[in-house]
mmCIF file of C-alpha atoms in Angstrom:
data_model
loop_
_atom_site.group_PDB
_atom_site.id
_atom_site.type_symbol
_atom_site.label_atom_id
_atom_site.label_comp_id
_atom_site.label_asym_id
_atom_site.label_seq_id
_atom_site.Cartn_x
_atom_site.Cartn_y
_atom_site.Cartn_z
ATOM 1 C CA MET A 2 95.972 101.367 92.341
ATOM 2 C CA SER A 3 95.444 100.507 96.005
ATOM 3 C CA ARG A 4 98.163 99.095 98.255
ATOM 4 C CA GLU A 5 96.485 95.675 98.187
ATOM 5 C CA GLN A 6 96.317 95.677 94.404
ATOM 6 C CA GLY A 7 99.969 96.693 94.214
ATOM 7 C CA LEU A 8 100.964 93.829 96.508
ATOM 8 C CA ALA A 9 98.923 91.406 94.437
ATOM 9 C CA VAL A 10 100.627 92.548 91.216
ATOM 10 C CA TYR A 11 104.026 92.242 92.931
ATOM 11 C CA ARG A 12 103.293 88.703 94.057
ATOM 12 C CA PHE A 13 101.816 87.519 90.792
ATOM 13 C CA PHE A 14 104.809 88.911 88.900
ATOM 14 C CA PHE A 15 107.219 86.833 90.960
ATOM 15 C CA VAL A 16 104.921 83.823 90.692
ATOM 16 C CA ALA A 17 105.288 84.039 86.905
ATOM 17 C CA LEU A 18 109.045 84.622 87.129
ATOM 18 C CA GLY A 19 109.592 81.738 89.538
ATOM 19 C CA LEU A 20 107.500 79.343 87.473
ATOM 20 C CA ALA A 21 109.321 80.384 84.310
ATOM 21 C CA GLY A 22 112.667 79.734 85.950
ATOM 22 C CA LEU A 23 111.712 76.332 87.316
ATOM 23 C CA LEU A 24 110.151 75.205 84.038
ATOM 24 C CA ALA A 25 113.032 76.509 81.904
ATOM 25 C CA GLN A 26 115.648 74.700 83.987
ATOM 26 C CA TYR A 27 113.650 71.466 84.085
ATOM 27 C CA LEU A 28 113.165 71.415 80.316
ATOM 28 C CA TYR A 29 116.830 72.291 79.762
ATOM 29 C CA ASN A 30 117.898 69.342 81.906
ATOM 30 C CA LEU A 31 115.581 66.950 80.085
ATOM 31 C CA GLN A 32 116.905 68.054 76.715
ATOM 32 C CA ASN A 33 120.621 68.268 77.520
ATOM 33 C CA ILE A 34 121.406 65.628 80.157
ATOM 34 C CA PRO A 35 121.369 62.005 78.954
ATOM 35 C CA ASP A 36 119.255 59.660 81.082
ATOM 36 C CA TYR A 37 118.219 62.574 83.265
ATOM 37 C CA LYS A 38 116.270 61.589 86.365
ATOM 38 C CA PRO A 39 113.489 64.094 87.104
ATOM 39 C CA VAL A 40 113.409 62.986 90.744
ATOM 40 C CA ASN A 41 116.875 64.497 91.134
ATOM 41 C CA PHE A 42 115.594 67.882 89.988
ATOM 42 C CA PHE A 43 112.893 67.845 92.639
ATOM 43 C CA SER A 44 115.399 66.683 95.264
ATOM 44 C CA PHE A 45 117.197 70.023 95.360
ATOM 45 C CA PHE A 46 116.276 72.258 98.291
ATOM 46 C CA THR A 47 116.464 75.206 95.888
ATOM 47 C CA VAL A 48 113.756 73.729 93.687
ATOM 48 C CA GLU A 49 111.534 72.667 96.566
ATOM 49 C CA SER A 50 111.827 76.009 98.359
ATOM 50 C CA ASN A 51 111.106 77.918 95.152
ATOM 51 C CA ILE A 52 108.001 75.810 94.553
ATOM 52 C CA ILE A 53 106.827 76.612 98.083
ATOM 53 C CA ALA A 54 107.592 80.302 97.483
ATOM 54 C CA VAL A 55 105.606 80.352 94.240
ATOM 55 C CA VAL A 56 102.633 78.690 95.931
ATOM 56 C CA SER A 57 102.883 81.121 98.846
ATOM 57 C CA LEU A 58 102.992 84.172 96.587
ATOM 58 C CA ALA A 59 100.085 82.907 94.474
ATOM 59 C CA VAL A 60 97.869 82.065 97.442
ATOM 60 C CA SER A 61 98.646 85.227 99.418
ATOM 61 C CA GLY A 62 98.212 87.320 96.269
ATOM 62 C CA ALA A 63 94.787 85.824 95.651
ATOM 63 C CA TYR A 64 93.691 86.392 99.238
ATOM 64 C CA ILE A 65 94.946 89.965 99.458
ATOM 65 C CA VAL A 66 92.833 90.885 96.424
ATOM 66 C CA ARG A 67 89.843 89.862 98.528
ATOM 67 C CA GLY A 68 91.134 91.801 101.506
ATOM 68 C CA ALA A 69 91.594 88.604 103.526
ATOM 69 C CA HIS A 70 94.564 87.570 105.668
ATOM 70 C CA PRO A 71 93.921 84.014 106.917
ATOM 71 C CA ARG A 72 96.241 82.868 109.687
ATOM 72 C CA TRP A 73 97.381 79.804 107.733
ATOM 73 C CA VAL A 74 98.405 81.967 104.765
ATOM 74 C CA GLU A 75 100.634 84.078 107.018
ATOM 75 C CA TYR A 76 102.257 80.899 108.331
ATOM 76 C CA LEU A 77 102.788 79.740 104.746
ATOM 77 C CA ARG A 78 104.391 83.089 103.875
ATOM 78 C CA GLY A 79 106.651 82.776 106.894
ATOM 79 C CA ALA A 80 107.748 79.276 105.958
ATOM 80 C CA ALA A 81 108.440 80.238 102.344
ATOM 81 C CA THR A 82 110.446 83.293 103.422
ATOM 82 C CA ILE A 83 112.615 81.226 105.783
ATOM 83 C CA TYR A 84 113.302 78.567 103.142
ATOM 84 C CA MET A 85 114.204 81.113 100.488
ATOM 85 C CA THR A 86 116.463 82.955 102.933
ATOM 86 C CA ILE A 87 118.289 79.689 103.631
ATOM 87 C CA THR A 88 118.483 79.013 99.875
ATOM 88 C CA GLY A 89 119.988 82.399 99.067
ATOM 89 C CA ILE A 90 122.508 82.509 101.919
ATOM 90 C CA VAL A 91 123.669 78.887 101.612
ATOM 91 C CA TYR A 92 124.136 79.297 97.867
ATOM 92 C CA GLY A 93 126.082 82.524 98.344
ATOM 93 C CA LEU A 94 128.363 81.054 101.016
ATOM 94 C CA LEU A 95 128.827 77.433 99.908
ATOM 95 C CA LEU A 96 127.656 76.877 96.351
ATOM 96 C CA ARG A 97 128.404 79.928 94.227
ATOM 97 C CA ASN A 98 131.019 78.084 92.136
ATOM 98 C CA VAL A 99 129.354 74.662 92.274
ATOM 99 C CA GLU A 100 127.068 73.133 89.647
ATOM 100 C CA VAL A 101 123.743 72.575 91.393
ATOM 101 C CA ASP A 102 121.495 71.770 88.444
ATOM 102 C CA THR A 103 120.952 75.412 87.471
ATOM 103 C CA ALA A 104 123.163 75.628 84.408
ATOM 104 C CA VAL A 105 120.972 78.266 82.719
ATOM 105 C CA PRO A 106 122.485 81.567 83.973
ATOM 106 C CA TRP A 107 119.295 83.611 84.219
ATOM 107 C CA VAL A 108 117.513 80.752 85.970
ATOM 108 C CA ASN A 109 120.352 80.476 88.476
ATOM 109 C CA THR A 110 120.014 84.198 89.215
ATOM 110 C CA VAL A 111 116.247 84.011 89.578
ATOM 111 C CA LEU A 112 116.121 80.947 91.828
ATOM 112 C CA HIS A 113 119.098 81.753 94.039
ATOM 113 C CA PHE A 114 118.981 85.541 94.263
ATOM 114 C CA VAL A 115 115.867 87.228 92.877
ATOM 115 C CA ILE A 116 113.151 85.103 94.493
ATOM 116 C CA PRO A 117 114.901 84.996 97.904
ATOM 117 C CA VAL A 118 115.153 88.793 97.937
ATOM 118 C CA ALA A 119 111.578 89.151 96.664
ATOM 119 C CA MET A 120 110.273 86.947 99.496
ATOM 120 C CA VAL A 121 112.118 88.881 102.202
ATOM 121 C CA VAL A 122 110.908 92.198 100.765
ATOM 122 C CA ASP A 123 107.346 90.875 100.520
ATOM 123 C CA TRP A 124 107.442 89.800 104.161
ATOM 124 C CA LEU A 125 108.803 93.122 105.399
ATOM 125 C CA ILE A 126 106.425 95.347 103.438
ATOM 126 C CA ASP A 127 103.400 93.297 104.488
ATOM 127 C CA LEU A 128 104.103 92.015 107.978
ATOM 128 C CA PRO A 129 101.401 89.703 109.377
ATOM 129 C CA LYS A 130 98.716 91.256 111.522
ATOM 130 C CA LEU A 131 99.079 88.364 113.951
ATOM 131 C CA ARG A 132 101.921 87.712 116.373
ATOM 132 C CA ILE A 133 103.892 84.573 115.569
ATOM 133 C CA HIS A 134 105.786 83.450 118.659
ATOM 134 C CA LEU A 135 109.129 81.675 118.508
ATOM 135 C CA ARG A 136 107.704 78.300 119.532
ATOM 136 C CA GLN A 137 105.267 78.587 116.618
ATOM 137 C CA ALA A 138 108.026 79.674 114.234
ATOM 138 C CA MET A 139 110.008 76.549 115.118
ATOM 139 C CA VAL A 140 107.445 74.555 113.129
ATOM 140 C CA TRP A 141 108.913 76.153 110.003
ATOM 141 C CA LEU A 142 112.151 74.227 110.603
ATOM 142 C CA ILE A 143 110.508 70.810 110.296
ATOM 143 C CA PHE A 144 110.756 70.880 106.509
ATOM 144 C CA PRO A 145 114.526 71.647 106.304
ATOM 145 C CA ILE A 146 115.215 68.922 108.882
ATOM 146 C CA ALA A 147 113.060 66.446 106.942
ATOM 147 C CA TYR A 148 114.867 67.465 103.746
ATOM 148 C CA LEU A 149 118.231 66.747 105.356
ATOM 149 C CA ALA A 150 117.066 63.310 106.482
ATOM 150 C CA TYR A 151 115.631 62.567 103.029
ATOM 151 C CA SER A 152 118.867 63.580 101.271
ATOM 152 C CA LEU A 153 121.100 61.508 103.543
ATOM 153 C CA ILE A 154 118.837 58.443 103.342
ATOM 154 C CA ARG A 155 118.320 58.632 99.579
ATOM 155 C CA GLY A 156 121.965 59.468 98.833
ATOM 156 C CA PRO A 157 123.449 55.972 99.309
ATOM 157 C CA ILE A 158 120.429 54.384 97.610
ATOM 158 C CA ALA A 159 120.583 56.582 94.502
ATOM 159 C CA ASP A 160 124.368 57.098 94.695
ATOM 160 C CA TRP A 161 123.652 60.790 94.279
ATOM 161 C CA TYR A 162 123.632 63.791 96.604
ATOM 162 C CA PRO A 163 122.186 67.187 95.702
ATOM 163 C CA TYR A 164 124.966 69.244 97.312
ATOM 164 C CA PRO A 165 128.672 68.617 98.025
ATOM 165 C CA PHE A 166 128.299 69.522 101.709
ATOM 166 C CA LEU A 167 125.785 66.668 102.079
ATOM 167 C CA ASP A 168 127.988 64.125 100.298
ATOM 168 C CA PRO A 169 129.950 61.932 102.761
ATOM 169 C CA ARG A 170 131.602 59.809 100.068
ATOM 170 C CA THR A 171 134.784 61.874 99.892
ATOM 171 C CA THR A 172 135.308 63.362 103.360
ATOM 172 C CA GLY A 173 133.065 61.223 105.556
ATOM 173 C CA TYR A 174 130.149 62.259 107.734
ATOM 174 C CA GLY A 175 132.137 64.627 109.955
ATOM 175 C CA PRO A 176 132.026 67.670 107.643
ATOM 176 C CA VAL A 177 128.426 66.822 106.686
ATOM 177 C CA ILE A 178 127.385 66.915 110.344
ATOM 178 C CA VAL A 179 129.288 70.139 111.071
ATOM 179 C CA THR A 180 127.833 71.924 108.037
ATOM 180 C CA SER A 181 124.339 70.641 108.760
ATOM 181 C CA ILE A 182 124.541 71.895 112.347
ATOM 182 C CA GLY A 183 125.736 75.278 111.092
ATOM 183 C CA ILE A 184 122.800 75.548 108.686
ATOM 184 C CA ALA A 185 120.404 74.426 111.447
ATOM 185 C CA VAL A 186 121.708 77.136 113.772
ATOM 186 C CA GLY A 187 121.288 79.656 110.964
ATOM 187 C CA GLY A 188 117.737 78.424 110.383
ATOM 188 C CA PHE A 189 116.941 78.867 114.075
ATOM 189 C CA LEU A 190 118.277 82.434 114.000
ATOM 190 C CA PHE A 191 116.204 83.221 110.885
ATOM 191 C CA ALA A 192 113.094 81.796 112.565
ATOM 192 C CA TRP A 193 113.740 83.875 115.698
ATOM 193 C CA LEU A 194 114.308 87.026 113.651
ATOM 194 C CA GLN A 195 111.211 86.451 111.577
ATOM 195 C CA SER A 196 109.163 85.773 114.707
ATOM 196 C CA TRP A 197 110.447 89.040 116.174
ATOM 197 C CA THR A 198 109.446 91.024 113.079
ATOM 198 C CA THR A 199 105.811 89.972 113.562
ATOM 199 C CA SER A 200 105.730 92.076 116.728
ATOM 200 C CA LEU A 201 106.774 95.235 114.878
ATOM 201 C CA ARG A 202 103.453 95.804 113.117
ATOM 202 C CA LEU A 203 101.527 95.285 116.326
ATOM 203 C CA ARG A 204 103.794 97.708 118.203
ATOM 204 C CA PHE A 205 103.450 100.300 115.465
ATOM 205 C CA GLU A 206 99.674 100.001 115.306
ATOM 206 C CA THR A 207 99.411 100.168 119.119
ATOM 207 C CA SER A 208 101.583 103.285 119.321
ATOM 208 C CA THR A 209 99.580 104.866 116.511
ATOM 209 C CA ASP A 210 96.283 104.163 118.295
ATOM 210 C CA VAL A 211 97.646 105.572 121.549
ATOM 211 C CA ALA A 212 98.835 108.720 119.797
ATOM 212 C CA ALA A 213 95.446 109.121 118.108
ATOM 213 C CA GLU A 214 93.627 108.869 121.443
ATOM 214 C CA LYS A 215 95.653 111.683 123.013
ATOM 215 C CA PRO A 216 93.940 115.071 122.915
#
């Protein structure tokens, strides 16, 4: 099995696992929660980021089989990796003991731990061949910012918030703003770090070429 084939198998495996987790939790909610609103399920950042991760893994897996690495696919991989990193870290720090619509234990593990780790590993073992500069990486943060705006606008309308740290009904907007700023700063640091990693492959390949040219 070639390296490309191995990467494809890796990605398709986690595509299947992620889809299974999302579908299992959605069906569980429909069957066990009276008057369940599907829009709430798709309003969790965890669900949205996992969907993006599954799409990213599927698309990049399909392209790598063909030996292709389109620029837009690498940007998609970068975005998915950032979102899943945010998902895993925020859950671990703020939501570990909070019900966030993942009542099925194995699904909770898959969506909050397994897929985030799988995305980071996938990124590191197959770094893009192109350099992604910080100003380009900042585009990845548009989605989390839009998600925050969506959650705060929809919250009063639906009388429902996906996460306690976004719910101003009990403690006001002060803690919501502070937590949101903290997550935004973390997102910026992740984007910077991920942008920096894209230079590693280029540096390695350059040093290898230089060493090969020496007599």
